[in-house]
Amino acid sequence: MVATPACPVHIVGKRIVDSRGQTVYRDPGYHVVAAQIKCSGRTVWVLFHGGAASSQEAYLGVRSGDGGRTWKLLLSEPYFGIRAPFTIDSYSGPWTIAGQNAAYFVGWCPACGFYGTVSLTVTLDGGRHFHRYRVPKLSGFRGIGIRVVGDDVTITARSQSPTGPRRRTITIEVH
């Protein structure tokens, strides 16, 4: 059994810190309530969550391809004043990475449609380009899980409606 290598950096509040305890990136937002980190080799993705207001979530996504020495701001919800080249949706949901170049983000817009809409935002080239897929079969649901196998992305979602099926799982082929 092969152990998953540890990330070369970790999160301390609003900061990304290297193995020497040095801050290598600081979230420029007002407040961070949670942060998630995912690594593959020397590639590191971090998603900071800063709370919500007006049907939007203050999130910020950054990537390092060199073990945390340099960072690129790639994702944010611009409503909160920090502009990045790409967005996930009004709210970020579950996400994962596959290798050093591919990252997959489930998004949710609670104010869109009848009970909200779900989207999938994907980069296959390390964040140079992102493609957003609408997921109409998950309208009225909110993403709670994501799994990637090859070109197939499986999203598990929970219903936001008081009636009907409670969970739904769909698979999208991405290229």
PDB file of N, CA and C in Angstrom, residues 2-108:
ATOM      1  N   VAL A   2       0.589   2.180  -0.883  1.00  0.00           N
ATOM      2  CA  VAL A   2       1.369   3.407  -0.994  1.00  0.00           C
ATOM      3  C   VAL A   2       0.667   4.506  -0.206  1.00  0.00           C
ATOM      4  N   ALA A   3       1.386   5.160   0.663  1.00  0.00           N
ATOM      5  CA  ALA A   3       0.816   6.251   1.462  1.00  0.00           C
ATOM      6  C   ALA A   3       0.729   7.515   0.620  1.00  0.00           C
ATOM      7  N   THR A   4      -0.313   8.296   0.856  1.00  0.00           N
ATOM      8  CA  THR A   4      -0.458   9.581   0.187  1.00  0.00           C
ATOM      9  C   THR A   4       0.559  10.551   0.775  1.00  0.00           C
ATOM     10  N   PRO A   5       1.374  11.200  -0.077  1.00  0.00           N
ATOM     11  CA  PRO A   5       2.360  12.133   0.467  1.00  0.00           C
ATOM     12  C   PRO A   5       1.679  13.336   1.122  1.00  0.00           C
ATOM     13  N   ALA A   6       2.293  13.829   2.171  1.00  0.00           N
ATOM     14  CA  ALA A   6       1.755  14.982   2.884  1.00  0.00           C
ATOM     15  C   ALA A   6       1.879  16.236   2.025  1.00  0.00           C
ATOM     16  N   CYS A   7       0.978  17.181   2.261  1.00  0.00           N
ATOM     17  CA  CYS A   7       1.060  18.466   1.569  1.00  0.00           C
ATOM     18  C   CYS A   7       2.298  19.215   2.059  1.00  0.00           C
ATOM     19  N   PRO A   8       2.947  19.958   1.178  1.00  0.00           N
ATOM     20  CA  PRO A   8       4.132  20.715   1.590  1.00  0.00           C
ATOM     21  C   PRO A   8       3.799  21.965   2.406  1.00  0.00           C
ATOM     22  N   VAL A   9       2.512  22.299   2.522  1.00  0.00           N
ATOM     23  CA  VAL A   9       2.070  23.471   3.287  1.00  0.00           C
ATOM     24  C   VAL A   9       0.838  23.079   4.101  1.00  0.00           C
ATOM     25  N   HIS A  10       0.441  23.954   5.032  1.00  0.00           N
ATOM     26  CA  HIS A  10      -0.789  23.744   5.782  1.00  0.00           C
ATOM     27  C   HIS A  10      -1.456  25.096   6.042  1.00  0.00           C
ATOM     28  N   ILE A  11      -2.680  25.054   6.540  1.00  0.00           N
ATOM     29  CA  ILE A  11      -3.480  26.261   6.766  1.00  0.00           C
ATOM     30  C   ILE A  11      -3.452  26.625   8.246  1.00  0.00           C
ATOM     31  N   VAL A  12      -3.260  27.916   8.520  1.00  0.00           N
ATOM     32  CA  VAL A  12      -3.375  28.461   9.870  1.00  0.00           C
ATOM     33  C   VAL A  12      -4.231  29.719   9.742  1.00  0.00           C
ATOM     34  N   GLY A  13      -5.522  29.598  10.058  1.00  0.00           N
ATOM     35  CA  GLY A  13      -6.429  30.743   9.928  1.00  0.00           C
ATOM     36  C   GLY A  13      -6.542  31.215   8.494  1.00  0.00           C
ATOM     37  N   LYS A  14      -6.113  32.462   8.237  1.00  0.00           N
ATOM     38  CA  LYS A  14      -6.157  33.051   6.893  1.00  0.00           C
ATOM     39  C   LYS A  14      -4.874  32.813   6.108  1.00  0.00           C
ATOM     40  N   ARG A  15      -3.935  32.083   6.706  1.00  0.00           N
ATOM     41  CA  ARG A  15      -2.610  31.958   6.101  1.00  0.00           C
ATOM     42  C   ARG A  15      -2.324  30.541   5.628  1.00  0.00           C
ATOM     43  N   ILE A  16      -1.550  30.461   4.549  1.00  0.00           N
ATOM     44  CA  ILE A  16      -0.948  29.205   4.128  1.00  0.00           C
ATOM     45  C   ILE A  16       0.502  29.273   4.597  1.00  0.00           C
ATOM     46  N   VAL A  17       0.929  28.241   5.321  1.00  0.00           N
ATOM     47  CA  VAL A  17       2.228  28.245   5.985  1.00  0.00           C
ATOM     48  C   VAL A  17       3.055  27.062   5.481  1.00  0.00           C
ATOM     49  N   ASP A  18       4.350  27.296   5.234  1.00  0.00           N
ATOM     50  CA  ASP A  18       5.229  26.217   4.769  1.00  0.00           C
ATOM     51  C   ASP A  18       5.771  25.408   5.950  1.00  0.00           C
ATOM     52  N   SER A  19       6.615  24.431   5.665  1.00  0.00           N
ATOM     53  CA  SER A  19       7.129  23.535   6.710  1.00  0.00           C
ATOM     54  C   SER A  19       8.027  24.244   7.724  1.00  0.00           C
ATOM     55  N   ARG A  20       8.537  25.424   7.379  1.00  0.00           N
ATOM     56  CA  ARG A  20       9.363  26.203   8.312  1.00  0.00           C
ATOM     57  C   ARG A  20       8.527  27.163   9.155  1.00  0.00           C
ATOM     58  N   GLY A  21       7.209  27.175   8.923  1.00  0.00           N
ATOM     59  CA  GLY A  21       6.339  28.081   9.663  1.00  0.00           C
ATOM     60  C   GLY A  21       6.208  29.454   9.033  1.00  0.00           C
ATOM     61  N   GLN A  22       6.750  29.633   7.839  1.00  0.00           N
ATOM     62  CA  GLN A  22       6.690  30.920   7.143  1.00  0.00           C
ATOM     63  C   GLN A  22       5.372  31.051   6.370  1.00  0.00           C
ATOM     64  N   THR A  23       4.759  32.218   6.435  1.00  0.00           N
ATOM     65  CA  THR A  23       3.546  32.473   5.665  1.00  0.00           C
ATOM     66  C   THR A  23       3.919  32.624   4.198  1.00  0.00           C
ATOM     67  N   VAL A  24       3.293  31.806   3.342  1.00  0.00           N
ATOM     68  CA  VAL A  24       3.568  31.872   1.908  1.00  0.00           C
ATOM     69  C   VAL A  24       2.390  32.466   1.132  1.00  0.00           C
ATOM     70  N   TYR A  25       1.208  32.568   1.781  1.00  0.00           N
ATOM     71  CA  TYR A  25       0.052  33.227   1.168  1.00  0.00           C
ATOM     72  C   TYR A  25      -0.902  33.606   2.291  1.00  0.00           C
ATOM     73  N   ARG A  26      -1.547  34.761   2.128  1.00  0.00           N
ATOM     74  CA  ARG A  26      -2.543  35.225   3.093  1.00  0.00           C
ATOM     75  C   ARG A  26      -3.813  35.580   2.336  1.00  0.00           C
ATOM     76  N   ASP A  27      -4.944  35.011   2.774  1.00  0.00           N
ATOM     77  CA  ASP A  27      -6.233  35.335   2.161  1.00  0.00           C
ATOM     78  C   ASP A  27      -6.476  36.829   2.331  1.00  0.00           C
ATOM     79  N   PRO A  28      -6.713  37.562   1.229  1.00  0.00           N
ATOM     80  CA  PRO A  28      -6.917  39.008   1.328  1.00  0.00           C
ATOM     81  C   PRO A  28      -8.309  39.405   1.810  1.00  0.00           C
ATOM     82  N   GLY A  29      -9.187  38.421   2.014  1.00  0.00           N
ATOM     83  CA  GLY A  29     -10.551  38.719   2.446  1.00  0.00           C
ATOM     84  C   GLY A  29     -10.627  39.155   3.897  1.00  0.00           C
ATOM     85  N   TYR A  30     -11.821  39.569   4.297  1.00  0.00           N
ATOM     86  CA  TYR A  30     -12.059  40.095   5.634  1.00  0.00           C
ATOM     87  C   TYR A  30     -12.007  39.008   6.701  1.00  0.00           C
ATOM     88  N   HIS A  31     -12.564  37.829   6.386  1.00  0.00           N
ATOM     89  CA  HIS A  31     -12.766  36.812   7.413  1.00  0.00           C
ATOM     90  C   HIS A  31     -12.689  35.427   6.775  1.00  0.00           C
ATOM     91  N   VAL A  32     -12.087  34.469   7.452  1.00  0.00           N
ATOM     92  CA  VAL A  32     -12.059  33.078   6.993  1.00  0.00           C
ATOM     93  C   VAL A  32     -12.686  32.207   8.074  1.00  0.00           C
ATOM     94  N   VAL A  33     -13.758  31.496   7.703  1.00  0.00           N
ATOM     95  CA  VAL A  33     -14.394  30.583   8.650  1.00  0.00           C
ATOM     96  C   VAL A  33     -13.885  29.160   8.497  1.00  0.00           C
ATOM     97  N   ALA A  34     -13.440  28.822   7.305  1.00  0.00           N
ATOM     98  CA  ALA A  34     -12.924  27.473   7.046  1.00  0.00           C
ATOM     99  C   ALA A  34     -12.016  27.525   5.827  1.00  0.00           C
ATOM    100  N   ALA A  35     -11.178  26.524   5.699  1.00  0.00           N
ATOM    101  CA  ALA A  35     -10.321  26.397   4.518  1.00  0.00           C
ATOM    102  C   ALA A  35     -10.090  24.918   4.259  1.00  0.00           C
ATOM    103  N   GLN A  36      -9.943  24.587   2.984  1.00  0.00           N
ATOM    104  CA  GLN A  36      -9.671  23.208   2.579  1.00  0.00           C
ATOM    105  C   GLN A  36      -8.414  23.206   1.725  1.00  0.00           C
ATOM    106  N   ILE A  37      -7.603  22.164   1.882  1.00  0.00           N
ATOM    107  CA  ILE A  37      -6.365  22.048   1.117  1.00  0.00           C
ATOM    108  C   ILE A  37      -6.310  20.661   0.488  1.00  0.00           C
ATOM    109  N   LYS A  38      -5.875  20.605  -0.765  1.00  0.00           N
ATOM    110  CA  LYS A  38      -5.718  19.332  -1.474  1.00  0.00           C
ATOM    111  C   LYS A  38      -4.410  19.396  -2.248  1.00  0.00           C
ATOM    112  N   CYS A  39      -3.649  18.296  -2.199  1.00  0.00           N
ATOM    113  CA  CYS A  39      -2.324  18.268  -2.822  1.00  0.00           C
ATOM    114  C   CYS A  39      -2.156  17.049  -3.710  1.00  0.00           C
ATOM    115  N   SER A  40      -1.348  17.229  -4.743  1.00  0.00           N
ATOM    116  CA  SER A  40      -0.912  16.135  -5.605  1.00  0.00           C
ATOM    117  C   SER A  40       0.521  16.447  -6.008  1.00  0.00           C
ATOM    118  N   GLY A  41       1.464  15.722  -5.435  1.00  0.00           N
ATOM    119  CA  GLY A  41       2.868  16.040  -5.683  1.00  0.00           C
ATOM    120  C   GLY A  41       3.178  17.427  -5.153  1.00  0.00           C
ATOM    121  N   ARG A  42       3.754  18.269  -5.994  1.00  0.00           N
ATOM    122  CA  ARG A  42       4.087  19.642  -5.595  1.00  0.00           C
ATOM    123  C   ARG A  42       2.955  20.620  -5.898  1.00  0.00           C
ATOM    124  N   THR A  43       1.842  20.118  -6.434  1.00  0.00           N
ATOM    125  CA  THR A  43       0.694  20.973  -6.729  1.00  0.00           C
ATOM    126  C   THR A  43      -0.215  21.047  -5.512  1.00  0.00           C
ATOM    127  N   VAL A  44      -0.592  22.278  -5.141  1.00  0.00           N
ATOM    128  CA  VAL A  44      -1.438  22.509  -3.974  1.00  0.00           C
ATOM    129  C   VAL A  44      -2.594  23.419  -4.381  1.00  0.00           C
ATOM    130  N   TRP A  45      -3.806  23.020  -4.027  1.00  0.00           N
ATOM    131  CA  TRP A  45      -4.993  23.860  -4.179  1.00  0.00           C
ATOM    132  C   TRP A  45      -5.524  24.169  -2.784  1.00  0.00           C
ATOM    133  N   VAL A  46      -5.948  25.416  -2.561  1.00  0.00           N
ATOM    134  CA  VAL A  46      -6.572  25.804  -1.296  1.00  0.00           C
ATOM    135  C   VAL A  46      -7.840  26.573  -1.617  1.00  0.00           C
ATOM    136  N   LEU A  47      -8.922  26.236  -0.910  1.00  0.00           N
ATOM    137  CA  LEU A  47     -10.178  26.964  -1.029  1.00  0.00           C
ATOM    138  C   LEU A  47     -10.514  27.524   0.349  1.00  0.00           C
ATOM    139  N   PHE A  48     -10.507  28.871   0.454  1.00  0.00           N
ATOM    140  CA  PHE A  48     -10.872  29.569   1.687  1.00  0.00           C
ATOM    141  C   PHE A  48     -12.365  29.889   1.637  1.00  0.00           C
ATOM    142  N   HIS A  49     -13.053  29.751   2.777  1.00  0.00           N
ATOM    143  CA  HIS A  49     -14.476  30.076   2.883  1.00  0.00           C
ATOM    144  C   HIS A  49     -14.624  31.199   3.906  1.00  0.00           C
ATOM    145  N   GLY A  50     -15.291  32.296   3.502  1.00  0.00           N
ATOM    146  CA  GLY A  50     -15.388  33.449   4.384  1.00  0.00           C
ATOM    147  C   GLY A  50     -16.781  33.802   4.843  1.00  0.00           C
ATOM    148  N   GLY A  51     -17.716  32.881   4.818  1.00  0.00           N
ATOM    149  CA  GLY A  51     -19.071  33.188   5.245  1.00  0.00           C
ATOM    150  C   GLY A  51     -19.952  33.556   4.070  1.00  0.00           C
ATOM    151  N   ALA A  52     -21.208  33.907   4.360  1.00  0.00           N
ATOM    152  CA  ALA A  52     -22.183  34.156   3.301  1.00  0.00           C
ATOM    153  C   ALA A  52     -23.037  35.373   3.622  1.00  0.00           C
ATOM    154  N   ALA A  53     -23.536  36.005   2.552  1.00  0.00           N
ATOM    155  CA  ALA A  53     -24.471  37.127   2.657  1.00  0.00           C
ATOM    156  C   ALA A  53     -25.133  37.324   1.303  1.00  0.00           C
ATOM    157  N   SER A  54     -26.387  37.741   1.306  1.00  0.00           N
ATOM    158  CA  SER A  54     -27.108  38.083   0.069  1.00  0.00           C
ATOM    159  C   SER A  54     -27.060  36.964  -0.971  1.00  0.00           C
ATOM    160  N   SER A  55     -27.280  35.734  -0.538  1.00  0.00           N
ATOM    161  CA  SER A  55     -27.286  34.558  -1.421  1.00  0.00           C
ATOM    162  C   SER A  55     -25.966  34.354  -2.147  1.00  0.00           C
ATOM    163  N   GLN A  56     -24.857  34.731  -1.507  1.00  0.00           N
ATOM    164  CA  GLN A  56     -23.510  34.541  -2.056  1.00  0.00           C
ATOM    165  C   GLN A  56     -22.600  34.048  -0.935  1.00  0.00           C
ATOM    166  N   GLU A  57     -21.561  33.301  -1.311  1.00  0.00           N
ATOM    167  CA  GLU A  57     -20.553  32.881  -0.346  1.00  0.00           C
ATOM    168  C   GLU A  57     -19.234  33.560  -0.686  1.00  0.00           C
ATOM    169  N   ALA A  58     -18.545  34.053   0.328  1.00  0.00           N
ATOM    170  CA  ALA A  58     -17.217  34.645   0.129  1.00  0.00           C
ATOM    171  C   ALA A  58     -16.198  33.510   0.102  1.00  0.00           C
ATOM    172  N   TYR A  59     -15.852  33.053  -1.102  1.00  0.00           N
ATOM    173  CA  TYR A  59     -14.834  32.010  -1.225  1.00  0.00           C
ATOM    174  C   TYR A  59     -13.688  32.522  -2.073  1.00  0.00           C
ATOM    175  N   LEU A  60     -12.551  31.879  -1.922  1.00  0.00           N
ATOM    176  CA  LEU A  60     -11.350  32.269  -2.654  1.00  0.00           C
ATOM    177  C   LEU A  60     -10.540  31.001  -2.906  1.00  0.00           C
ATOM    178  N   GLY A  61     -10.174  30.754  -4.169  1.00  0.00           N
ATOM    179  CA  GLY A  61      -9.401  29.572  -4.521  1.00  0.00           C
ATOM    180  C   GLY A  61      -8.046  29.945  -5.093  1.00  0.00           C
ATOM    181  N   VAL A  62      -6.983  29.342  -4.555  1.00  0.00           N
ATOM    182  CA  VAL A  62      -5.624  29.605  -5.028  1.00  0.00           C
ATOM    183  C   VAL A  62      -4.935  28.280  -5.345  1.00  0.00           C
ATOM    184  N   ARG A  63      -3.919  28.358  -6.220  1.00  0.00           N
ATOM    185  CA  ARG A  63      -3.167  27.167  -6.626  1.00  0.00           C
ATOM    186  C   ARG A  63      -1.678  27.479  -6.661  1.00  0.00           C
ATOM    187  N   SER A  64      -0.891  26.501  -6.235  1.00  0.00           N
ATOM    188  CA  SER A  64       0.562  26.562  -6.367  1.00  0.00           C
ATOM    189  C   SER A  64       1.010  25.312  -7.108  1.00  0.00           C
ATOM    190  N   GLY A  65       1.869  25.483  -8.077  1.00  0.00           N
ATOM    191  CA  GLY A  65       2.423  24.346  -8.804  1.00  0.00           C
ATOM    192  C   GLY A  65       3.844  24.019  -8.386  1.00  0.00           C
ATOM    193  N   ASP A  66       4.360  24.762  -7.396  1.00  0.00           N
ATOM    194  CA  ASP A  66       5.764  24.574  -6.995  1.00  0.00           C
ATOM    195  C   ASP A  66       5.915  24.310  -5.494  1.00  0.00           C
ATOM    196  N   GLY A  67       4.975  23.572  -4.940  1.00  0.00           N
ATOM    197  CA  GLY A  67       5.081  23.196  -3.531  1.00  0.00           C
ATOM    198  C   GLY A  67       4.780  24.310  -2.555  1.00  0.00           C
ATOM    199  N   GLY A  68       4.157  25.393  -3.019  1.00  0.00           N
ATOM    200  CA  GLY A  68       3.771  26.486  -2.131  1.00  0.00           C
ATOM    201  C   GLY A  68       4.678  27.698  -2.157  1.00  0.00           C
ATOM    202  N   ARG A  69       5.688  27.708  -3.022  1.00  0.00           N
ATOM    203  CA  ARG A  69       6.561  28.895  -3.107  1.00  0.00           C
ATOM    204  C   ARG A  69       5.818  30.078  -3.713  1.00  0.00           C
ATOM    205  N   THR A  70       5.082  29.845  -4.809  1.00  0.00           N
ATOM    206  CA  THR A  70       4.319  30.914  -5.456  1.00  0.00           C
ATOM    207  C   THR A  70       2.866  30.482  -5.579  1.00  0.00           C
ATOM    208  N   TRP A  71       1.966  31.480  -5.594  1.00  0.00           N
ATOM    209  CA  TRP A  71       0.527  31.212  -5.614  1.00  0.00           C
ATOM    210  C   TRP A  71      -0.149  32.042  -6.682  1.00  0.00           C
ATOM    211  N   LYS A  72      -1.224  31.486  -7.232  1.00  0.00           N
ATOM    212  CA  LYS A  72      -2.036  32.217  -8.204  1.00  0.00           C
ATOM    213  C   LYS A  72      -3.483  32.192  -7.728  1.00  0.00           C
ATOM    214  N   LEU A  73      -4.081  33.382  -7.598  1.00  0.00           N
ATOM    215  CA  LEU A  73      -5.495  33.510  -7.269  1.00  0.00           C
ATOM    216  C   LEU A  73      -6.293  33.170  -8.519  1.00  0.00           C
ATOM    217  N   LEU A  74      -7.149  32.147  -8.444  1.00  0.00           N
ATOM    218  CA  LEU A  74      -7.888  31.690  -9.620  1.00  0.00           C
ATOM    219  C   LEU A  74      -9.396  31.798  -9.478  1.00  0.00           C
ATOM    220  N   LEU A  75      -9.933  31.657  -8.267  1.00  0.00           N
ATOM    221  CA  LEU A  75     -11.377  31.576  -8.066  1.00  0.00           C
ATOM    222  C   LEU A  75     -11.829  32.511  -6.954  1.00  0.00           C
ATOM    223  N   SER A  76     -12.955  33.193  -7.169  1.00  0.00           N
ATOM    224  CA  SER A  76     -13.572  33.968  -6.088  1.00  0.00           C
ATOM    225  C   SER A  76     -14.997  34.317  -6.480  1.00  0.00           C
ATOM    226  N   GLU A  77     -15.789  34.671  -5.479  1.00  0.00           N
ATOM    227  CA  GLU A  77     -17.115  35.237  -5.703  1.00  0.00           C
ATOM    228  C   GLU A  77     -16.923  36.750  -5.648  1.00  0.00           C
ATOM    229  N   PRO A  78     -17.018  37.456  -6.793  1.00  0.00           N
ATOM    230  CA  PRO A  78     -16.663  38.881  -6.851  1.00  0.00           C
ATOM    231  C   PRO A  78     -17.564  39.805  -6.034  1.00  0.00           C
ATOM    232  N   TYR A  79     -18.726  39.331  -5.601  1.00  0.00           N
ATOM    233  CA  TYR A  79     -19.637  40.150  -4.812  1.00  0.00           C
ATOM    234  C   TYR A  79     -18.942  40.736  -3.580  1.00  0.00           C
ATOM    235  N   PHE A  80     -17.945  40.015  -3.051  1.00  0.00           N
ATOM    236  CA  PHE A  80     -17.287  40.433  -1.816  1.00  0.00           C
ATOM    237  C   PHE A  80     -16.041  41.276  -2.048  1.00  0.00           C
ATOM    238  N   GLY A  81     -15.809  41.695  -3.291  1.00  0.00           N
ATOM    239  CA  GLY A  81     -14.755  42.662  -3.575  1.00  0.00           C
ATOM    240  C   GLY A  81     -13.412  42.113  -4.006  1.00  0.00           C
ATOM    241  N   ILE A  82     -13.237  40.814  -4.010  1.00  0.00           N
ATOM    242  CA  ILE A  82     -11.975  40.233  -4.476  1.00  0.00           C
ATOM    243  C   ILE A  82     -12.230  39.603  -5.833  1.00  0.00           C
ATOM    244  N   ARG A  83     -11.521  40.078  -6.821  1.00  0.00           N
ATOM    245  CA  ARG A  83     -11.729  39.607  -8.192  1.00  0.00           C
ATOM    246  C   ARG A  83     -10.671  38.582  -8.566  1.00  0.00           C
ATOM    247  N   ALA A  84     -11.142  37.480  -9.110  1.00  0.00           N
ATOM    248  CA  ALA A  84     -10.271  36.435  -9.652  1.00  0.00           C
ATOM    249  C   ALA A  84     -10.743  36.175 -11.079  1.00  0.00           C
ATOM    250  N   PRO A  85      -9.931  35.516 -11.894  1.00  0.00           N
ATOM    251  CA  PRO A  85     -10.335  35.289 -13.283  1.00  0.00           C
ATOM    252  C   PRO A  85     -11.545  34.368 -13.445  1.00  0.00           C
ATOM    253  N   PHE A  86     -11.839  33.518 -12.423  1.00  0.00           N
ATOM    254  CA  PHE A  86     -12.921  32.546 -12.574  1.00  0.00           C
ATOM    255  C   PHE A  86     -13.755  32.475 -11.300  1.00  0.00           C
ATOM    256  N   THR A  87     -14.988  31.949 -11.441  1.00  0.00           N
ATOM    257  CA  THR A  87     -15.875  31.724 -10.301  1.00  0.00           C
ATOM    258  C   THR A  87     -16.329  30.267 -10.307  1.00  0.00           C
ATOM    259  N   ILE A  88     -16.806  29.809  -9.172  1.00  0.00           N
ATOM    260  CA  ILE A  88     -17.400  28.472  -9.074  1.00  0.00           C
ATOM    261  C   ILE A  88     -18.903  28.594  -9.280  1.00  0.00           C
ATOM    262  N   ASP A  89     -19.563  29.417  -8.503  1.00  0.00           N
ATOM    263  CA  ASP A  89     -20.992  29.725  -8.564  1.00  0.00           C
ATOM    264  C   ASP A  89     -21.248  30.634  -7.374  1.00  0.00           C
ATOM    265  N   SER A  90     -22.506  30.888  -7.024  1.00  0.00           N
ATOM    266  CA  SER A  90     -22.790  31.726  -5.858  1.00  0.00           C
ATOM    267  C   SER A  90     -22.193  31.132  -4.587  1.00  0.00           C
ATOM    268  N   TYR A  91     -22.267  29.811  -4.462  1.00  0.00           N
ATOM    269  CA  TYR A  91     -21.672  29.088  -3.336  1.00  0.00           C
ATOM    270  C   TYR A  91     -20.777  27.983  -3.876  1.00  0.00           C
ATOM    271  N   SER A  92     -19.696  27.706  -3.165  1.00  0.00           N
ATOM    272  CA  SER A  92     -18.869  26.550  -3.506  1.00  0.00           C
ATOM    273  C   SER A  92     -19.410  25.340  -2.759  1.00  0.00           C
ATOM    274  N   GLY A  93     -19.166  24.181  -3.327  1.00  0.00           N
ATOM    275  CA  GLY A  93     -19.590  22.936  -2.700  1.00  0.00           C
ATOM    276  C   GLY A  93     -18.416  21.992  -2.610  1.00  0.00           C
ATOM    277  N   PRO A  94     -18.676  20.702  -2.693  1.00  0.00           N
ATOM    278  CA  PRO A  94     -17.579  19.742  -2.637  1.00  0.00           C
ATOM    279  C   PRO A  94     -16.652  19.901  -3.838  1.00  0.00           C
ATOM    280  N   TRP A  95     -15.391  19.567  -3.654  1.00  0.00           N
ATOM    281  CA  TRP A  95     -14.429  19.671  -4.749  1.00  0.00           C
ATOM    282  C   TRP A  95     -13.339  18.631  -4.575  1.00  0.00           C
ATOM    283  N   THR A  96     -12.629  18.394  -5.663  1.00  0.00           N
ATOM    284  CA  THR A  96     -11.548  17.422  -5.627  1.00  0.00           C
ATOM    285  C   THR A  96     -10.530  17.761  -6.702  1.00  0.00           C
ATOM    286  N   ILE A  97      -9.360  17.162  -6.594  1.00  0.00           N
ATOM    287  CA  ILE A  97      -8.354  17.292  -7.641  1.00  0.00           C
ATOM    288  C   ILE A  97      -8.006  15.895  -8.140  1.00  0.00           C
ATOM    289  N   ALA A  98      -7.493  15.836  -9.364  1.00  0.00           N
ATOM    290  CA  ALA A  98      -7.054  14.565  -9.951  1.00  0.00           C
ATOM    291  C   ALA A  98      -5.720  14.836 -10.631  1.00  0.00           C
ATOM    292  N   GLY A  99      -4.649  14.449  -9.994  1.00  0.00           N
ATOM    293  CA  GLY A  99      -3.330  14.730 -10.539  1.00  0.00           C
ATOM    294  C   GLY A  99      -2.936  16.177 -10.303  1.00  0.00           C
ATOM    295  N   GLN A 100      -1.976  16.653 -11.084  1.00  0.00           N
ATOM    296  CA  GLN A 100      -1.446  17.994 -10.862  1.00  0.00           C
ATOM    297  C   GLN A 100      -2.177  19.084 -11.635  1.00  0.00           C
ATOM    298  N   ASN A 101      -2.959  18.736 -12.662  1.00  0.00           N
ATOM    299  CA  ASN A 101      -3.580  19.766 -13.496  1.00  0.00           C
ATOM    300  C   ASN A 101      -5.091  19.847 -13.414  1.00  0.00           C
ATOM    301  N   ALA A 102      -5.767  18.815 -12.957  1.00  0.00           N
ATOM    302  CA  ALA A 102      -7.229  18.787 -12.988  1.00  0.00           C
ATOM    303  C   ALA A 102      -7.825  19.079 -11.612  1.00  0.00           C
ATOM    304  N   ALA A 103      -8.816  19.975 -11.592  1.00  0.00           N
ATOM    305  CA  ALA A 103      -9.562  20.285 -10.372  1.00  0.00           C
ATOM    306  C   ALA A 103     -11.032  20.425 -10.741  1.00  0.00           C
ATOM    307  N   TYR A 104     -11.904  19.956  -9.859  1.00  0.00           N
ATOM    308  CA  TYR A 104     -13.340  19.882 -10.111  1.00  0.00           C
ATOM    309  C   TYR A 104     -14.076  20.490  -8.924  1.00  0.00           C
ATOM    310  N   PHE A 105     -14.935  21.484  -9.186  1.00  0.00           N
ATOM    311  CA  PHE A 105     -15.635  22.213  -8.134  1.00  0.00           C
ATOM    312  C   PHE A 105     -17.141  22.177  -8.392  1.00  0.00           C
ATOM    313  N   VAL A 106     -17.905  21.681  -7.425  1.00  0.00           N
ATOM    314  CA  VAL A 106     -19.360  21.723  -7.513  1.00  0.00           C
ATOM    315  C   VAL A 106     -19.806  23.062  -6.941  1.00  0.00           C
ATOM    316  N   GLY A 107     -20.689  23.752  -7.665  1.00  0.00           N
ATOM    317  CA  GLY A 107     -21.218  25.031  -7.202  1.00  0.00           C
ATOM    318  C   GLY A 107     -22.721  24.963  -7.037  1.00  0.00           C
ATOM    319  N   TRP A 108     -23.258  25.948  -6.329  1.00  0.00           N
ATOM    320  CA  TRP A 108     -24.690  25.983  -6.056  1.00  0.00           C
ATOM    321  C   TRP A 108     -25.161  27.426  -6.071  1.00  0.00           C
TER     322      TRP A 108
END
